[in-house]
Structures are given as C-alpha cells and as structure tokens.
C-alpha cells in the first residue's frame, strides 16, 4: 500500500515536470513554426538577402533572384543593352515599366522643387563616387552637365518615354525599391507562402506572417556613423522600408565627406544637415524615392513631403538627433 | 486543505529531493537550449548566391582564411573581414570587421557575400 502511494507520487511528479516542459517548449517554438529558407547574394550592385517562410521555401528564393536579375537587365545604367541604356542613347522608348517608374520620379521631382532628379545620370558618372574613379569634378564640368539635365524634359505618353534634351536617366535612386515592388507582387501571388522579408541594399519588403503568433516584422536600421551598431529597430506588419544615408558610398578629401546623393540644383553632394533618412510606406518605388528626396530636402521640407504621401520616416541629423515622423513603431 | 497537508506529510525527503532534481534538470536544459541559440554565430560565405562556406565561429580556435572567388576572407572566433580581393575598388576591405549577427558585407565585383547568422533580435538589416 505504502509502495503504491509512493509510485503514484513519483508518477505525479514526473507528469507535472512533463507538463511544465511541454508548455515551455510550445512557447519557445511558437516563433519558429513555419518552414523557412535564407539566402544572400549580390544583385543590383549590392547585397540581397532573403528569408522566406513557406511550405517549400527554396523555390521562391530562386524565383526572386530571377525576378531581380531580369529587372536589373532592364534598368541597368551600366549595361549598354538594357532598356534604360537604349532610352538614354536614343532618347525615346516604348516600355510600360520604365514609363511607370519615371512617372513616379518626375512627380517627386516636381514636389521636391527639382532637388531630386533622375536625369543627373551623367553627373553621377562624373563624380564616380563609390567607384575607382571617384573625384571632385571641375565646377565648369558640373554646370555644363547640369544645364542639359531636367526632369521637366521627360515626356511620358502611355508607355512611351521621350527625352527633350541630351541627358541620361539613372534609376539608381529607385531601382531597388522597384525590385521590392516586384518581389511583393510575386510573394502575394505565390501559393503556400506564409511570409517573407527581402532586402535589396537599403530597400526592404516585408510580407505576410513571420510566425503563427502574428508577431510584427523587425527591421533594423544601421547606425549612420558607428559601423556594426544599430540605430534602432522598426516593427511593422507589412510594407516597404528604404534608407538613404551619407555613409553608403563616399570619399573624404581635406576632411570633407563627399557622398553619392547629389543635389540636382547644385550638382554637388547635398548638405541638408541630415546623415540618414528611413522611409516606411506601402510602395517600394515611393519609399526609395522619398528617402532620397527627403535626404536632400532636409528635415522640415522632408517631413512635409512625407505627409503628402502618408508615409512615415526617421530623420537623423549630423548631431545624431533622431526625429520620427508619421505612424511608425521605432525603438531606439 | 487537510487533505493537502496529509499528502505533504506523506512526502519523504527522498521524494522532495527527486522533485527538486527533476525541476532543476528541466530548467537547466531549457535555459541551455536558449543560450546555445543566443551565443553561437555562424559564418556563411556565398559565391554568386551559392553557399561556399558554413562554419560556427565558436569552433575556430585560431584565425582561418577562406579563399572564395577572388577574395580571401579572414575569420576567427569573434568576427570576420575581407583581407584581400581582386576587385578594383577594394571597398570590401575598407568595410572592416563584422561581429554582429544579422550583418552582411559583400565584394560586389567578385559577387561574394559574407553573412553572420545568429539569434539577432531583428529579421533584416538595411545595409
């Protein structure tokens, strides 16, 4: 009788431990409950990382690489066979995708008073920032190229784009955001995809669920000055995030930093007092274009521009003051 | 209430010891499964999107050099950096050393990506 009671107590203890352990394991594994696959590669002249949650995640990763490579072939400034190069060479092109992206670009150029302008392709080439040819060009060379540029010299009629002048368009400021739009469309139309996060350089798309608990996605923003450190983390359910900063590509001469984001009014790297701008919105092209435009415009005008598009943002100035704008969940 | 007291009185020192040991073992195992996630950094090196190297940094007792594409990548138990590259601009070498989970760097001309995986508290990082 005494032995029976003892065995019963031991079994009860073991059962209690098993229940406690099972509960702990369930809590621990709630965040890892979808199949996932990750891959990093070079695309669009930068790092592309993917994490896809789905029943068969590997296949989507391969498809996304193909989608981005095809887009790169179409809008590459360097590839002489790209559709964009044909437009730059011949001054006219019938291509719906390029017409659509240029519509967005010219609208933002207009709203930013012309400081954001994708027609400064040859000026960017002249500066060569981030390449082995980076240099400070002569003032005469800059003003000569600037006189040829101007977003208002682009005409768009349906899917046909025509240039009224001798200039080149560089879609570097919006190409990665455009890729994020394509990736979002693909993920939305793919069967069996639970969710995914893809970054193409400073442009990010997050889609669907990251786990069954429905936790928000967490997108880290790099510290603009301290390499390897984070500025903070944005939490969001779905959408696009783009960051523009003076730390991405730059060189220094006589103690002055020359970064790659050019002010299309002056022809020089902009000096708005900002060192990093992150934009969150519901379009990849917009988030990419707005982060660049706001970086050039500065905090006050940038805030106004973001509000016109219902976008949210994080502005960091050279004294490391951080300002958040709009509806954004940012921990820092 | 009286029944509970009676039940408690029937527990021997051995029963209590057994229960304590079981709970302790469970807690240690549970905590260690989290700790192993948090502490380990895995280095992955990709060439043209294909994984060429995958190694736990904790397993490196001394500096190790990996030749991938036209790059030589140097790793030790705490971090990783590009040491040499055939690329014309050398931007990958200027990038310096990387020690944080979730961080990545690339030699774009050589199409080599280096990334550290671990239990970072975020899903992706804007580079």
GROMACS .gro file of C-alpha atoms in nm:
model
  459
    1UNK     CA    1   0.000   0.000   0.000
    2UNK     CA    2   0.279   0.236   0.105
    3UNK     CA    3   0.478   0.146  -0.209
    4UNK     CA    4   0.173   0.208  -0.429
    5UNK     CA    5   0.127   0.557  -0.286
    6UNK     CA    6   0.497   0.627  -0.340
    7UNK     CA    7   0.486   0.517  -0.704
    8UNK     CA    8   0.174   0.732  -0.754
    9UNK     CA    9   0.355   1.037  -0.611
   10UNK     CA   10   0.659   0.982  -0.832
   11UNK     CA   11   0.440   0.943  -1.141
   12UNK     CA   12   0.255   1.265  -1.045
   13UNK     CA   13   0.585   1.450  -1.011
   14UNK     CA   14   0.708   1.324  -1.346
   15UNK     CA   15   0.379   1.422  -1.512
   16UNK     CA   16   0.398   1.772  -1.361
   17UNK     CA   17   0.752   1.814  -1.495
   18UNK     CA   18   0.643   1.688  -1.838
   19UNK     CA   19   0.353   1.936  -1.849
   20UNK     CA   20   0.578   2.228  -1.745
   21UNK     CA   21   0.840   2.131  -2.004
   22UNK     CA   22   0.584   2.088  -2.283
   23UNK     CA   23   0.436   2.431  -2.208
   24UNK     CA   24   0.783   2.587  -2.216
   25UNK     CA   25   0.868   2.417  -2.545
   26UNK     CA   26   0.542   2.529  -2.704
   27UNK     CA   27   0.615   2.891  -2.602
   28UNK     CA   28   0.971   2.861  -2.736
   29UNK     CA   29   0.873   2.710  -3.069
   30UNK     CA   30   0.580   2.941  -3.144
   31UNK     CA   31   0.820   3.181  -3.313
   32UNK     CA   32   0.981   2.916  -3.536
   33UNK     CA   33   0.679   2.735  -3.660
   34UNK     CA   34   0.694   2.796  -4.037
   35UNK     CA   35   0.942   2.630  -4.269
   36UNK     CA   36   1.195   2.886  -4.380
   37UNK     CA   37   1.495   2.929  -4.608
   38UNK     CA   38   1.753   3.206  -4.628
   39UNK     CA   39   1.996   3.316  -4.893
   40UNK     CA   40   2.231   3.607  -4.955
   41UNK     CA   41   2.360   3.707  -5.294
   42UNK     CA   42   2.482   4.004  -5.497
   43UNK     CA   43   2.214   4.175  -5.705
   44UNK     CA   44   2.171   4.529  -5.839
   45UNK     CA   45   2.526   4.610  -5.732
   46UNK     CA   46   2.451   4.542  -5.365
   47UNK     CA   47   2.369   4.267  -5.115
   48UNK     CA   48   2.032   4.096  -5.148
   49UNK     CA   49   1.920   3.884  -4.852
   50UNK     CA   50   1.605   3.677  -4.843
   51UNK     CA   51   1.420   3.490  -4.571
   52UNK     CA   52   1.108   3.319  -4.695
   53UNK     CA   53   0.857   3.128  -4.482
   54UNK     CA   54   0.657   2.880  -4.687
   55UNK     CA   55   0.575   2.516  -4.743
   56UNK     CA   56   0.859   2.486  -4.997
   57UNK     CA   57   1.076   2.796  -4.937
   58UNK     CA   58   1.371   2.715  -5.166
   59UNK     CA   59   1.177   2.756  -5.491
   60UNK     CA   60   1.061   3.110  -5.410
   61UNK     CA   61   1.416   3.219  -5.330
   62UNK     CA   62   1.533   3.107  -5.675
   63UNK     CA   63   1.236   3.279  -5.843
   64UNK     CA   64   1.304   3.607  -5.661
   65UNK     CA   65   1.670   3.606  -5.773
   66UNK     CA   66   1.550   3.559  -6.132
   67UNK     CA   67   1.293   3.842  -6.099
   68UNK     CA   68   1.556   4.085  -5.968
   69UNK     CA   69   1.811   3.984  -6.231
   70UNK     CA   70   1.557   4.038  -6.510
   71UNK     CA   71   1.468   4.381  -6.368
   72UNK     CA   72   1.837   4.469  -6.338
   73UNK     CA   73   1.886   4.376  -6.703
   74UNK     CA   74   1.605   4.619  -6.791
   75UNK     CA   75   1.703   4.923  -6.581
   76UNK     CA   76   2.081   4.893  -6.550
   77UNK     CA   77   2.264   5.219  -6.623
   78UNK     CA   78   2.591   5.035  -6.697
   79UNK     CA   79   2.461   4.755  -6.922
   80UNK     CA   80   2.463   4.900  -7.273
   81UNK     CA   81   2.196   4.651  -7.382
   82UNK     CA   82   1.947   4.741  -7.107
   83UNK     CA   83   1.617   4.910  -7.198
   84UNK     CA   84   1.725   5.212  -6.994
   85UNK     CA   85   2.051   5.240  -7.190
   86UNK     CA   86   1.854   5.227  -7.515
   87UNK     CA   87   1.636   5.512  -7.386
   88UNK     CA   88   1.944   5.710  -7.280
   89UNK     CA   89   2.109   5.654  -7.618
   90UNK     CA   90   1.812   5.704  -7.849
   91UNK     CA   91   1.606   5.948  -7.643
   92UNK     CA   92   1.283   5.752  -7.685
   93UNK     CA   93   1.149   5.412  -7.576
   94UNK     CA   94   0.822   5.222  -7.555
   95UNK     CA   95   0.836   5.037  -7.222
   96UNK     CA   96   0.547   5.041  -6.972
   97UNK     CA   97   0.755   4.956  -6.664
   98UNK     CA   98   1.009   5.232  -6.731
   99UNK     CA   99   0.731   5.479  -6.814
  100UNK     CA  100   0.558   5.396  -6.482
  101UNK     CA  101   0.867   5.440  -6.270
  102UNK     CA  102   0.953   5.767  -6.446
  103UNK     CA  103   0.601   5.896  -6.373
  104UNK     CA  104   0.665   5.848  -6.000
  105UNK     CA  105   1.013   6.001  -6.027
  106UNK     CA  106   0.902   6.313  -6.214
  107UNK     CA  107   0.614   6.365  -5.969
  108UNK     CA  108   0.856   6.355  -5.674
  109UNK     CA  109   1.098   6.580  -5.862
  110UNK     CA  110   0.820   6.833  -5.901
  111UNK     CA  111   0.711   6.808  -5.536
  112UNK     CA  112   1.072   6.837  -5.416
  113UNK     CA  113   1.133   7.152  -5.622
  114UNK     CA  114   1.374   6.971  -5.855
  115UNK     CA  115   1.640   6.871  -5.599
  116UNK     CA  116   1.551   6.505  -5.658
  117UNK     CA  117   1.604   6.435  -6.026
  118UNK     CA  118   1.688   6.108  -6.201
  119UNK     CA  119   1.817   6.292  -6.510
  120UNK     CA  120   2.154   6.354  -6.342
  121UNK     CA  121   2.292   6.018  -6.458
  122UNK     CA  122   2.597   6.163  -6.631
  123UNK     CA  123   2.670   6.389  -6.335
  124UNK     CA  124   2.680   6.083  -6.106
  125UNK     CA  125   2.918   5.920  -6.352
  126UNK     CA  126   3.137   6.231  -6.343
  127UNK     CA  127   3.166   6.218  -5.962
  128UNK     CA  128   3.218   5.839  -5.974
  129UNK     CA  129   3.156   5.810  -5.600
  130UNK     CA  130   3.194   5.452  -5.478
  131UNK     CA  131   3.400   5.355  -5.783
  132UNK     CA  132   3.771   5.358  -5.857
  133UNK     CA  133   3.714   5.685  -6.050
  134UNK     CA  134   3.578   5.896  -5.761
  135UNK     CA  135   3.696   6.256  -5.776
  136UNK     CA  136   3.584   6.615  -5.728
  137UNK     CA  137   3.495   6.741  -6.078
  138UNK     CA  138   3.570   7.092  -6.202
  139UNK     CA  139   3.287   7.341  -6.137
  140UNK     CA  140   3.261   7.412  -6.514
  141UNK     CA  141   3.208   7.041  -6.590
  142UNK     CA  142   2.931   7.024  -6.330
  143UNK     CA  143   2.748   7.333  -6.454
  144UNK     CA  144   2.781   7.220  -6.815
  145UNK     CA  145   2.616   6.883  -6.740
  146UNK     CA  146   2.352   7.043  -6.516
  147UNK     CA  147   2.242   7.272  -6.798
  148UNK     CA  148   2.145   6.964  -7.001
  149UNK     CA  149   1.951   6.791  -6.720
  150UNK     CA  150   1.595   6.841  -6.600
  151UNK     CA  151   1.304   6.612  -6.515
  152UNK     CA  152   1.071   6.850  -6.699
  153UNK     CA  153   1.243   6.747  -7.024
  154UNK     CA  154   1.097   6.395  -6.990
  155UNK     CA  155   0.765   6.337  -7.173
  156UNK     CA  156   0.557   6.030  -7.093
  157UNK     CA  157   0.269   5.932  -7.314
  158UNK     CA  158   0.116   5.599  -7.216
  159UNK     CA  159   0.409   5.358  -7.224
  160UNK     CA  160   0.627   5.580  -7.444
  161UNK     CA  161   0.900   5.793  -7.292
  162UNK     CA  162   1.072   6.071  -7.486
  163UNK     CA  163   1.360   6.296  -7.384
  164UNK     CA  164   1.378   6.656  -7.496
  165UNK     CA  165   1.749   6.707  -7.445
  166UNK     CA  166   2.086   6.539  -7.424
  167UNK     CA  167   2.091   6.376  -7.080
  168UNK     CA  168   2.083   6.031  -6.921
  169UNK     CA  169   1.846   5.888  -6.663
  170UNK     CA  170   1.993   5.683  -6.379
  171UNK     CA  171   1.735   5.483  -6.182
  172UNK     CA  172   1.981   5.404  -5.902
  173UNK     CA  173   1.770   5.603  -5.653
  174UNK     CA  174   1.457   5.393  -5.716
  175UNK     CA  175   1.570   5.065  -5.878
  176UNK     CA  176   1.598   4.870  -5.553
  177UNK     CA  177   1.257   4.991  -5.439
  178UNK     CA  178   1.118   4.890  -5.777
  179UNK     CA  179   1.266   4.542  -5.719
  180UNK     CA  180   1.090   4.530  -5.381
  181UNK     CA  181   0.756   4.605  -5.553
  182UNK     CA  182   0.814   4.319  -5.798
  183UNK     CA  183   0.905   4.087  -5.509
  184UNK     CA  184   0.591   4.185  -5.315
  185UNK     CA  185   0.372   4.114  -5.620
  186UNK     CA  186   0.541   3.776  -5.663
  187UNK     CA  187   0.501   3.678  -5.295
  188UNK     CA  188   0.136   3.786  -5.292
  189UNK     CA  189   0.058   3.570  -5.595
  190UNK     CA  190   0.262   3.266  -5.487
  191UNK     CA  191   0.081   2.971  -5.333
  192UNK     CA  192   0.195   2.837  -4.997
  193UNK     CA  193   0.389   3.146  -4.891
  194UNK     CA  194   0.333   3.239  -4.526
  195UNK     CA  195   0.560   3.540  -4.529
  196UNK     CA  196   0.896   3.677  -4.624
  197UNK     CA  197   1.148   3.953  -4.580
  198UNK     CA  198   1.382   4.056  -4.860
  199UNK     CA  199   1.639   4.333  -4.855
  200UNK     CA  200   1.798   4.473  -5.168
  201UNK     CA  201   2.066   4.701  -5.028
  202UNK     CA  202   1.889   4.972  -4.830
  203UNK     CA  203   1.542   4.878  -4.960
  204UNK     CA  204   1.333   4.620  -4.782
  205UNK     CA  205   1.000   4.447  -4.838
  206UNK     CA  206   0.817   4.256  -4.567
  207UNK     CA  207   0.516   4.044  -4.650
  208UNK     CA  208   0.274   3.818  -4.462
  209UNK     CA  209   0.336   3.643  -4.133
  210UNK     CA  210   0.674   3.576  -3.974
  211UNK     CA  211   0.525   3.325  -3.726
  212UNK     CA  212   0.193   3.180  -3.615
  213UNK     CA  213   0.184   3.411  -3.315
  214UNK     CA  214   0.142   3.701  -3.561
  215UNK     CA  215   0.442   3.897  -3.429
  216UNK     CA  216   0.537   4.204  -3.630
  217UNK     CA  217   0.844   4.202  -3.853
  218UNK     CA  218   1.150   4.371  -3.709
  219UNK     CA  219   1.366   4.574  -3.947
  220UNK     CA  220   1.694   4.705  -3.805
  221UNK     CA  221   1.828   5.043  -3.914
  222UNK     CA  222   2.203   5.077  -3.927
  223UNK     CA  223   2.376   5.341  -3.716
  224UNK     CA  224   2.493   5.602  -3.970
  225UNK     CA  225   2.828   5.660  -3.801
  226UNK     CA  226   2.922   5.360  -3.586
  227UNK     CA  227   2.994   5.066  -3.813
  228UNK     CA  228   2.842   4.743  -3.679
  229UNK     CA  229   2.599   4.924  -3.446
  230UNK     CA  230   2.225   4.967  -3.485
  231UNK     CA  231   2.033   5.293  -3.472
  232UNK     CA  232   1.716   5.107  -3.375
  233UNK     CA  233   1.453   4.862  -3.491
  234UNK     CA  234   1.127   4.931  -3.676
  235UNK     CA  235   0.832   4.696  -3.613
  236UNK     CA  236   0.579   4.664  -3.892
  237UNK     CA  237   0.318   4.418  -4.020
  238UNK     CA  238   0.376   4.459  -4.393
  239UNK     CA  239   0.519   4.715  -4.632
  240UNK     CA  240   0.840   4.873  -4.756
  241UNK     CA  241   1.133   5.035  -4.582
  242UNK     CA  242   1.411   5.232  -4.753
  243UNK     CA  243   1.712   5.406  -4.606
  244UNK     CA  244   1.936   5.668  -4.766
  245UNK     CA  245   2.250   5.788  -4.593
  246UNK     CA  246   2.579   5.961  -4.647
  247UNK     CA  247   2.765   5.651  -4.523
  248UNK     CA  248   2.674   5.418  -4.808
  249UNK     CA  249   2.921   5.541  -5.069
  250UNK     CA  250   3.154   5.830  -5.005
  251UNK     CA  251   3.511   5.950  -5.004
  252UNK     CA  252   3.685   6.212  -4.795
  253UNK     CA  253   3.917   6.485  -4.912
  254UNK     CA  254   4.069   6.756  -4.690
  255UNK     CA  255   3.845   6.639  -4.405
  256UNK     CA  256   3.524   6.680  -4.607
  257UNK     CA  257   3.291   6.392  -4.685
  258UNK     CA  258   3.169   6.363  -5.045
  259UNK     CA  259   2.876   6.118  -5.055
  260UNK     CA  260   2.683   5.980  -5.351
  261UNK     CA  261   2.347   6.161  -5.308
  262UNK     CA  262   2.365   6.461  -5.539
  263UNK     CA  263   2.153   6.773  -5.515
  264UNK     CA  264   2.028   6.821  -5.872
  265UNK     CA  265   2.012   7.200  -5.819
  266UNK     CA  266   2.377   7.246  -5.722
  267UNK     CA  267   2.530   6.935  -5.879
  268UNK     CA  268   2.721   6.863  -5.556
  269UNK     CA  269   2.658   6.610  -5.278
  270UNK     CA  270   2.370   6.760  -5.080
  271UNK     CA  271   2.430   6.928  -4.746
  272UNK     CA  272   2.089   6.929  -4.579
  273UNK     CA  273   2.221   6.858  -4.230
  274UNK     CA  274   2.086   6.502  -4.241
  275UNK     CA  275   2.304   6.192  -4.241
  276UNK     CA  276   2.034   5.925  -4.265
  277UNK     CA  277   1.668   5.909  -4.365
  278UNK     CA  278   1.449   5.599  -4.343
  279UNK     CA  279   1.103   5.591  -4.501
  280UNK     CA  280   0.824   5.340  -4.441
  281UNK     CA  281   0.529   5.326  -4.682
  282UNK     CA  282   0.316   5.097  -4.896
  283UNK     CA  283   0.520   5.118  -5.218
  284UNK     CA  284   0.879   5.019  -5.283
  285UNK     CA  285   0.945   5.281  -5.552
  286UNK     CA  286   0.794   5.552  -5.334
  287UNK     CA  287   0.984   5.456  -5.020
  288UNK     CA  288   1.310   5.454  -5.215
  289UNK     CA  289   1.246   5.784  -5.397
  290UNK     CA  290   1.114   5.955  -5.083
  291UNK     CA  291   1.411   5.854  -4.868
  292UNK     CA  292   1.648   6.010  -5.125
  293UNK     CA  293   1.432   6.319  -5.178
  294UNK     CA  294   1.393   6.379  -4.803
  295UNK     CA  295   1.766   6.331  -4.751
  296UNK     CA  296   1.832   6.612  -4.999
  297UNK     CA  297   1.548   6.837  -4.879
  298UNK     CA  298   1.634   6.825  -4.508
  299UNK     CA  299   1.412   6.759  -4.210
  300UNK     CA  300   1.141   7.029  -4.234
  301UNK     CA  301   1.072   7.006  -4.609
  302UNK     CA  302   1.118   6.629  -4.593
  303UNK     CA  303   0.852   6.595  -4.324
  304UNK     CA  304   0.612   6.792  -4.541
  305UNK     CA  305   0.683   6.570  -4.842
  306UNK     CA  306   0.627   6.253  -4.638
  307UNK     CA  307   0.293   6.380  -4.512
  308UNK     CA  308   0.179   6.441  -4.873
  309UNK     CA  309   0.223   6.069  -4.939
  310UNK     CA  310   0.100   5.947  -4.598
  311UNK     CA  311   0.445   5.795  -4.541
  312UNK     CA  312   0.636   5.766  -4.215
  313UNK     CA  313   1.004   5.829  -4.157
  314UNK     CA  314   1.308   5.857  -3.933
  315UNK     CA  315   1.542   6.152  -3.978
  316UNK     CA  316   1.890   6.157  -3.826
  317UNK     CA  317   2.090   6.479  -3.838
  318UNK     CA  318   2.466   6.530  -3.814
  319UNK     CA  319   2.441   6.585  -3.436
  320UNK     CA  320   2.270   6.244  -3.410
  321UNK     CA  321   1.931   6.396  -3.323
  322UNK     CA  322   1.664   6.143  -3.421
  323UNK     CA  323   1.317   6.257  -3.531
  324UNK     CA  324   1.033   6.023  -3.620
  325UNK     CA  325   0.753   6.137  -3.850
  326UNK     CA  326   0.410   5.983  -3.904
  327UNK     CA  327   0.282   5.647  -3.791
  328UNK     CA  328   0.594   5.446  -3.714
  329UNK     CA  329   0.685   5.198  -3.440
  330UNK     CA  330   1.057   5.261  -3.386
  331UNK     CA  331   1.261   5.151  -3.082
  332UNK     CA  332   1.596   5.321  -3.030
  333UNK     CA  333  -0.682   2.180   0.289
  334UNK     CA  334  -0.645   1.899   0.546
  335UNK     CA  335  -0.603   1.650   0.259
  336UNK     CA  336  -0.320   1.864   0.112
  337UNK     CA  337  -0.145   1.874   0.450
  338UNK     CA  338  -0.185   1.499   0.484
  339UNK     CA  339  -0.039   1.449   0.136
  340UNK     CA  340   0.253   1.676   0.212
  341UNK     CA  341   0.320   1.482   0.532
  342UNK     CA  342   0.341   1.158   0.332
  343UNK     CA  343   0.625   1.302   0.118
  344UNK     CA  344   0.963   1.174   0.225
  345UNK     CA  345   1.287   1.370   0.197
  346UNK     CA  346   1.375   1.146  -0.099
  347UNK     CA  347   1.055   1.247  -0.285
  348UNK     CA  348   1.128   1.617  -0.237
  349UNK     CA  349   1.488   1.566  -0.349
  350UNK     CA  350   1.374   1.377  -0.659
  351UNK     CA  351   1.125   1.654  -0.747
  352UNK     CA  352   1.390   1.921  -0.695
  353UNK     CA  353   1.641   1.735  -0.915
  354UNK     CA  354   1.384   1.684  -1.193
  355UNK     CA  355   1.280   2.050  -1.193
  356UNK     CA  356   1.643   2.166  -1.186
  357UNK     CA  357   1.743   1.939  -1.475
  358UNK     CA  358   1.443   2.063  -1.678
  359UNK     CA  359   1.528   2.426  -1.612
  360UNK     CA  360   1.898   2.382  -1.698
  361UNK     CA  361   1.811   2.201  -2.021
  362UNK     CA  362   1.554   2.465  -2.113
  363UNK     CA  363   1.789   2.754  -2.040
  364UNK     CA  364   2.080   2.591  -2.224
  365UNK     CA  365   1.870   2.541  -2.536
  366UNK     CA  366   1.809   2.918  -2.542
  367UNK     CA  367   2.169   3.003  -2.453
  368UNK     CA  368   2.308   2.796  -2.741
  369UNK     CA  369   2.082   2.989  -2.981
  370UNK     CA  370   2.193   3.324  -2.848
  371UNK     CA  371   2.565   3.279  -2.830
  372UNK     CA  372   2.660   3.097  -3.149
  373UNK     CA  373   2.744   3.290  -3.463
  374UNK     CA  374   2.750   3.103  -3.791
  375UNK     CA  375   2.955   3.243  -4.076
  376UNK     CA  376   2.826   3.178  -4.424
  377UNK     CA  377   3.009   3.281  -4.740
  378UNK     CA  378   2.823   3.282  -5.070
  379UNK     CA  379   2.972   3.295  -5.419
  380UNK     CA  380   2.719   3.405  -5.679
  381UNK     CA  381   2.435   3.303  -5.444
  382UNK     CA  382   2.574   2.955  -5.376
  383UNK     CA  383   2.686   2.875  -5.023
  384UNK     CA  384   3.061   2.802  -5.026
  385UNK     CA  385   3.143   2.809  -4.654
  386UNK     CA  386   2.935   2.750  -4.342
  387UNK     CA  387   3.117   2.743  -4.010
  388UNK     CA  388   3.042   2.817  -3.647
  389UNK     CA  389   3.275   3.094  -3.530
  390UNK     CA  390   3.291   2.931  -3.187
  391UNK     CA  391   3.463   2.632  -3.347
  392UNK     CA  392   3.754   2.847  -3.471
  393UNK     CA  393   4.035   2.826  -3.217
  394UNK     CA  394   4.264   3.038  -3.437
  395UNK     CA  395   4.240   3.269  -3.740
  396UNK     CA  396   4.126   3.091  -4.052
  397UNK     CA  397   4.144   3.212  -4.413
  398UNK     CA  398   3.890   3.118  -4.678
  399UNK     CA  399   3.952   3.176  -5.047
  400UNK     CA  400   3.621   3.230  -5.227
  401UNK     CA  401   3.613   3.371  -5.580
  402UNK     CA  402   3.882   3.636  -5.599
  403UNK     CA  403   3.861   3.713  -5.226
  404UNK     CA  404   4.042   3.599  -4.914
  405UNK     CA  405   3.820   3.620  -4.607
  406UNK     CA  406   3.969   3.607  -4.259
  407UNK     CA  407   3.762   3.472  -3.967
  408UNK     CA  408   3.824   3.400  -3.602
  409UNK     CA  409   3.603   3.309  -3.307
  410UNK     CA  410   3.465   3.664  -3.279
  411UNK     CA  411   3.433   3.808  -3.628
  412UNK     CA  412   3.516   3.817  -3.994
  413UNK     CA  413   3.662   4.055  -4.254
  414UNK     CA  414   3.773   4.069  -4.616
  415UNK     CA  415   4.152   4.051  -4.618
  416UNK     CA  416   4.233   4.057  -4.990
  417UNK     CA  417   4.035   4.091  -5.307
  418UNK     CA  418   4.099   4.109  -5.680
  419UNK     CA  419   3.831   4.381  -5.710
  420UNK     CA  420   3.937   4.722  -5.847
  421UNK     CA  421   3.789   4.941  -5.571
  422UNK     CA  422   3.874   4.746  -5.253
  423UNK     CA  423   3.551   4.866  -5.088
  424UNK     CA  424   3.502   4.524  -4.928
  425UNK     CA  425   3.835   4.554  -4.743
  426UNK     CA  426   3.758   4.912  -4.636
  427UNK     CA  427   3.434   4.785  -4.479
  428UNK     CA  428   3.642   4.638  -4.195
  429UNK     CA  429   3.545   4.374  -3.947
  430UNK     CA  430   3.196   4.239  -3.881
  431UNK     CA  431   3.095   4.081  -3.549
  432UNK     CA  432   2.715   4.116  -3.522
  433UNK     CA  433   2.453   3.853  -3.603
  434UNK     CA  434   2.240   3.959  -3.900
  435UNK     CA  435   2.514   4.175  -4.050
  436UNK     CA  436   2.647   4.116  -4.401
  437UNK     CA  437   2.907   4.258  -4.635
  438UNK     CA  438   2.996   4.191  -4.994
  439UNK     CA  439   3.259   4.221  -5.259
  440UNK     CA  440   3.021   4.320  -5.538
  441UNK     CA  441   3.265   4.286  -5.833
  442UNK     CA  442   3.363   3.935  -5.718
  443UNK     CA  443   2.999   3.850  -5.627
  444UNK     CA  444   3.097   3.727  -5.281
  445UNK     CA  445   2.866   3.783  -4.981
  446UNK     CA  446   2.972   3.722  -4.621
  447UNK     CA  447   2.699   3.700  -4.359
  448UNK     CA  448   2.681   3.623  -3.988
  449UNK     CA  449   2.379   3.430  -3.868
  450UNK     CA  450   2.274   3.404  -3.504
  451UNK     CA  451   1.986   3.488  -3.279
  452UNK     CA  452   1.967   3.853  -3.381
  453UNK     CA  453   1.669   4.040  -3.246
  454UNK     CA  454   1.555   4.151  -3.591
  455UNK     CA  455   1.454   3.996  -3.925
  456UNK     CA  456   1.667   4.205  -4.156
  457UNK     CA  457   1.904   4.496  -4.160
  458UNK     CA  458   1.908   4.784  -4.406
  459UNK     CA  459   2.268   4.798  -4.531
   0.00000   0.00000   0.00000
